[in-house]
Amino acid sequence: MPPTAPPRTLVLGATGFLGRWLLLELLTRGEPVAAAVRGPGSADALRRWLHDHGADGGAPTTVTADLTRPGLGLSPEDDARLGEVRDVHNLAARYAFGLTRAQAEPANVHGALHALHWSATRPGLRRLVHLSGYRVGRDPRPQHPLDPAATAALYTRLGAYEASKHLGDAAVRVTAPRLGVPLTTVNPSSVIGHSRTGEAGQYLGLAQLVRQLHRGRLPLLPGTRRTFVPVVTVDHLARFLAAVPEHDRGPLAAHTVLDPATPHLPELITLLARHLGVRPPRALVPVRLVRRLPRALTGADPETLTFLSEDRYDTASADRLATTAGLTRPPLTPALTAWADRLVAEDFGAS
């Protein structure tokens, strides 16, 4: 059934793991929403997924978009259909390890700015919500652009994915006030599956570590006893994102979203090993040593090692918004084990 009202929300990255769950949440709330897709095939697949997950009360408007192009690559007709959009969620990114700078920048840096500039053209804009990451955006005074040498050094130190996310986050935080665009950056931790079903949808990051564990290829665990890789369930994060435009005020806001009940990494891996009936790692190995060893020996992607930190993160603003919006986190241990079971059932994405 076609939508009865013009869309008030646009979701960029709508066909991705988090984008689908955000769309489902918005449609469940009765929000007239538009989904940016790459073409008819991805639009059809998205509608099927939404229908299969209970979105029977409506379907999103779909528009063909390309985040790497100015104006989001929208046709004049699609741009006009989005004339009443007041909230924009930019969840689009090139998410993979081992990318080159040329592969990561078009979506993660230039695309972030294209979304910002397009949002500035909406006459009734209430808020742009930009998704970053919990290791990103902690500089209270970001700089954009960096000089070429500093940019190159960042890519060398962090790898293309994380460096491009840092640069994209800084770009929108610096540029939004100049354009008069109300901006919220949401910085989630590692996103695991749905708290009840475990439905995964992405198989990078922590999921790769669980895959090694399940296949008996994790005899040693990189990090220390206090290494902290926090997680958040995809359904809680979707509810949080949906609540942001209604509750945030002022020109700039930033929220780090994670579950503080996440155990330290060695405890988390031991919990999952016991649940899956496999042997946990025998010992810990310092990250600095893992960096020096051949990847063929360690099985560790060099770009993932920057996430193995003892750092803690300020979630005060996210906690306040969640309380105001009446959001509660689902129990974490059942969510973790349901996610691990789903990863195994899906052969970690191979199926």
XYZ file of C-alpha atoms in Angstrom:
351
model
C 0.000 0.000 0.000
C 1.501 3.416 -0.923
C 2.282 5.830 1.877
C -0.505 8.267 2.712
C 1.703 11.144 3.801
C 4.883 12.710 2.439
C 7.950 11.425 4.261
C 9.165 13.452 7.228
C 12.276 11.324 7.817
C 14.961 10.188 5.392
C 17.213 7.242 6.231
C 20.498 7.070 4.331
C 22.065 3.622 4.480
C 18.553 2.193 4.726
C 19.460 -1.198 3.271
C 22.276 -1.795 5.744
C 22.133 -3.773 8.980
C 21.256 -0.847 11.232
C 19.297 1.070 8.593
C 16.757 -1.741 8.236
C 16.114 -1.907 11.974
C 15.781 1.884 12.209
C 13.253 1.869 9.364
C 11.295 -0.874 11.113
C 11.247 1.148 14.332
C 10.109 4.329 12.572
C 7.385 2.541 10.620
C 6.183 0.852 13.802
C 5.830 4.323 15.309
C 3.758 5.434 12.329
C 6.407 7.809 11.021
C 6.190 8.646 7.283
C 9.697 7.676 6.210
C 11.798 7.552 3.059
C 14.545 5.005 2.456
C 17.519 5.785 0.230
C 18.340 2.759 -1.926
C 20.725 1.992 -4.775
C 18.075 0.759 -7.201
C 14.879 -1.283 -7.696
C 16.487 -4.564 -6.645
C 17.625 -3.265 -3.271
C 14.246 -1.559 -2.766
C 12.409 -4.841 -3.335
C 14.719 -6.721 -0.975
C 14.225 -4.044 1.691
C 10.436 -4.210 1.412
C 10.544 -8.005 1.736
C 12.721 -7.767 4.844
C 10.418 -5.194 6.431
C 7.339 -7.276 5.641
C 8.976 -10.408 7.066
C 9.718 -8.477 10.263
C 6.180 -7.289 10.831
C 6.082 -3.869 9.170
C 2.556 -4.461 7.916
C 1.292 -1.014 8.836
C 3.065 0.754 6.006
C 6.001 0.811 3.642
C 8.687 3.430 3.182
C 8.917 5.748 0.248
C 12.031 4.699 -1.661
C 14.341 7.042 -3.528
C 17.439 6.159 -5.514
C 20.442 7.919 -4.029
C 24.227 7.949 -4.215
C 25.874 9.385 -1.119
C 29.165 9.887 -2.947
C 27.623 12.519 -5.241
C 26.600 16.090 -4.427
C 22.895 16.410 -3.795
C 22.943 12.682 -2.912
C 22.629 12.003 -6.647
C 18.845 12.439 -6.345
C 16.765 13.067 -9.414
C 14.760 16.333 -9.374
C 11.595 14.245 -8.931
C 12.946 12.354 -5.907
C 14.358 15.518 -4.384
C 10.921 17.124 -4.665
C 9.299 14.089 -3.016
C 11.508 14.755 0.008
C 10.513 18.390 0.337
C 8.857 17.909 3.744
C 11.690 15.905 5.304
C 12.564 17.317 8.710
C 14.839 14.576 10.099
C 17.761 12.963 8.274
C 19.566 9.882 9.590
C 22.887 9.260 7.881
C 23.802 5.649 8.647
C 25.544 5.125 5.318
C 29.205 4.150 5.346
C 31.693 1.851 3.683
C 32.251 -0.590 6.538
C 35.083 -3.031 5.964
C 38.635 -3.609 7.062
C 41.437 -3.696 4.536
C 40.041 -0.829 2.461
C 42.258 1.652 0.678
C 41.909 5.350 1.298
C 40.417 5.748 -2.184
C 37.740 3.186 -1.307
C 36.859 4.583 2.124
C 36.799 8.344 1.575
C 33.987 8.747 -1.002
C 31.291 7.460 1.358
C 32.771 8.019 4.798
C 34.161 11.537 4.347
C 32.766 13.137 1.189
C 29.450 11.324 1.646
C 29.085 12.649 5.184
C 29.465 16.189 3.854
C 27.090 15.567 0.953
C 24.426 14.430 3.434
C 25.041 17.528 5.528
C 24.849 19.942 2.602
C 21.689 18.281 1.285
C 20.088 18.465 4.725
C 20.772 22.191 4.778
C 18.457 22.588 1.761
C 15.404 21.229 3.621
C 13.307 24.241 4.697
C 11.749 22.432 7.669
C 14.856 20.582 8.870
C 14.689 19.641 12.541
C 17.896 17.572 12.881
C 20.592 15.642 11.055
C 21.679 12.507 12.909
C 25.113 11.286 11.827
C 26.392 7.861 12.871
C 30.058 7.710 13.862
C 31.537 5.218 16.346
C 32.543 4.943 19.985
C 36.252 5.366 19.166
C 35.441 8.446 17.063
C 34.485 12.016 17.879
C 36.050 12.314 21.330
C 38.020 15.432 20.401
C 36.060 18.390 21.854
C 37.617 20.705 19.244
C 37.752 18.796 15.954
C 39.678 20.183 12.999
C 38.612 20.062 9.363
C 40.285 19.827 7.011
C 43.556 18.446 8.299
C 46.705 19.262 6.394
C 47.757 16.554 3.905
C 50.584 15.249 6.073
C 48.343 14.878 9.139
C 45.667 13.166 7.054
C 48.161 10.697 5.596
C 49.544 9.958 9.079
C 46.029 9.248 10.380
C 45.394 6.734 7.608
C 48.724 5.046 8.301
C 48.087 4.821 12.045
C 44.434 3.738 12.052
C 43.784 2.154 8.685
C 41.390 3.425 6.050
C 38.060 2.581 7.678
C 38.620 4.107 11.120
C 40.608 7.066 9.779
C 37.863 7.936 7.301
C 35.241 7.740 10.064
C 37.325 10.116 12.214
C 37.646 12.545 9.310
C 33.958 12.341 8.385
C 32.907 12.950 11.978
C 35.171 15.992 12.268
C 33.973 17.331 8.916
C 30.296 17.351 9.857
C 30.908 18.703 13.366
C 32.916 21.616 12.028
C 30.713 22.365 9.018
C 27.195 21.954 10.486
C 27.303 25.163 12.578
C 28.472 27.131 9.539
C 25.435 25.904 7.600
C 23.015 26.313 10.492
C 22.215 22.587 10.548
C 21.197 21.143 13.951
C 23.426 18.078 14.315
C 23.597 15.052 16.564
C 26.439 12.571 16.237
C 25.671 9.133 17.639
C 28.700 7.021 18.495
C 27.678 3.393 19.032
C 29.905 0.613 20.279
C 30.127 -2.747 18.518
C 26.586 -3.566 17.393
C 25.440 -7.127 18.042
C 22.237 -8.829 16.965
C 18.656 -8.360 18.083
C 18.265 -8.901 21.824
C 15.617 -11.627 21.427
C 16.340 -13.340 18.114
C 20.075 -12.722 17.880
C 19.609 -11.773 14.218
C 23.043 -10.605 13.167
C 23.301 -9.056 9.722
C 26.935 -8.034 9.924
C 29.949 -10.211 10.514
C 32.894 -7.883 11.090
C 34.695 -6.759 14.224
C 33.758 -8.727 17.323
C 31.897 -11.301 15.211
C 35.200 -12.235 13.593
C 36.657 -12.926 17.025
C 33.698 -15.176 17.841
C 34.223 -17.004 14.553
C 37.864 -17.699 15.443
C 36.770 -18.869 18.891
C 34.131 -21.232 17.485
C 36.558 -22.730 14.967
C 39.293 -23.321 17.520
C 41.578 -20.668 16.077
C 41.836 -18.424 19.119
C 44.427 -20.066 21.394
C 45.609 -16.653 22.600
C 43.465 -13.562 23.108
C 44.992 -10.158 22.267
C 44.703 -7.579 25.044
C 44.775 -7.443 28.813
C 42.411 -8.452 31.598
C 40.893 -4.966 31.410
C 40.464 -4.722 27.639
C 36.966 -3.348 27.047
C 35.123 -3.856 23.767
C 31.608 -2.667 24.599
C 28.521 -3.812 22.728
C 24.967 -2.628 22.121
C 22.048 -4.591 20.687
C 20.728 -3.452 17.329
C 17.147 -3.072 18.576
C 18.149 -0.786 21.453
C 20.285 1.328 19.149
C 17.454 1.625 16.611
C 15.075 2.826 19.316
C 17.666 5.310 20.535
C 18.250 6.728 17.048
C 14.528 7.086 16.444
C 14.195 9.079 19.670
C 17.057 11.502 19.014
C 15.333 14.135 16.821
C 12.427 14.459 19.227
C 14.566 14.919 22.327
C 17.758 16.700 21.264
C 17.761 20.478 21.243
C 20.373 23.045 20.375
C 22.799 23.209 17.496
C 25.121 20.317 18.450
C 24.791 17.129 20.469
C 26.811 13.938 20.722
C 25.987 10.610 22.361
C 28.079 7.504 22.969
C 25.750 4.505 23.067
C 26.872 1.226 24.637
C 25.851 -1.249 27.295
C 27.957 -0.618 30.412
C 27.164 -4.164 31.536
C 29.509 -5.465 28.827
C 32.145 -7.574 30.608
C 35.837 -7.104 29.967
C 36.861 -8.841 26.766
C 38.438 -11.952 28.391
C 35.268 -12.494 30.445
C 33.049 -11.915 27.410
C 34.974 -14.429 25.313
C 34.963 -16.975 28.143
C 31.193 -16.557 28.529
C 30.674 -17.216 24.812
C 33.131 -20.130 24.773
C 31.222 -21.870 27.562
C 27.909 -21.241 25.811
C 29.194 -22.593 22.488
C 30.925 -25.540 24.114
C 34.403 -24.667 22.880
C 37.702 -24.097 24.611
C 38.405 -20.486 25.643
C 41.783 -18.903 24.866
C 44.581 -20.252 27.051
C 46.241 -16.896 27.746
C 46.394 -13.223 26.909
C 48.978 -11.692 24.616
C 49.806 -7.956 24.583
C 48.495 -6.078 21.559
C 51.922 -4.580 20.917
C 53.288 -8.100 20.451
C 50.428 -9.133 18.161
C 51.247 -6.163 15.931
C 54.760 -7.516 15.423
C 53.725 -11.049 14.568
C 52.714 -12.190 11.072
C 48.996 -11.989 10.426
C 49.081 -15.560 9.120
C 50.155 -16.645 12.601
C 47.845 -14.478 14.730
C 44.745 -14.365 12.493
C 44.254 -10.772 13.679
C 43.334 -8.022 11.243
C 45.735 -5.134 12.033
C 42.894 -2.590 11.815
C 40.925 -4.306 14.565
C 43.751 -3.991 17.077
C 43.093 -0.282 17.709
C 39.741 -1.290 19.237
C 41.437 -3.471 21.869
C 41.775 -0.806 24.536
C 41.217 -0.394 28.260
C 39.523 2.974 27.614
C 36.150 3.805 29.138
C 33.601 6.070 27.511
C 31.315 8.844 28.716
C 27.695 7.788 28.166
C 26.063 10.415 30.388
C 24.272 12.299 27.600
C 23.005 9.081 26.001
C 21.791 7.825 29.371
C 19.864 11.062 29.969
C 18.186 10.887 26.563
C 17.305 7.210 27.038
C 15.740 7.961 30.419
C 13.731 10.878 29.023
C 12.552 8.735 26.093
C 11.642 5.837 28.367
C 14.188 3.458 26.839
C 15.635 0.546 28.801
C 18.430 -1.746 27.711
C 17.541 -5.410 27.221
C 19.352 -7.992 29.396
C 22.805 -8.404 27.916
C 23.846 -12.011 28.573
C 20.826 -13.568 26.787
C 21.375 -11.120 23.920
C 25.029 -12.122 23.607
C 24.311 -15.846 23.597
C 21.405 -15.481 21.137
C 23.715 -13.497 18.853
C 26.455 -16.122 19.079
C 23.954 -18.878 18.270
C 22.713 -16.940 15.251
C 26.261 -16.344 13.999
C 26.967 -20.064 14.159
C 23.637 -20.939 12.501
C 24.441 -18.546 9.643
C 28.026 -19.828 9.425
C 29.224 -16.298 10.187
C 27.694 -14.889 7.030
C 28.682 -17.647 4.637
C 25.055 -18.746 4.344
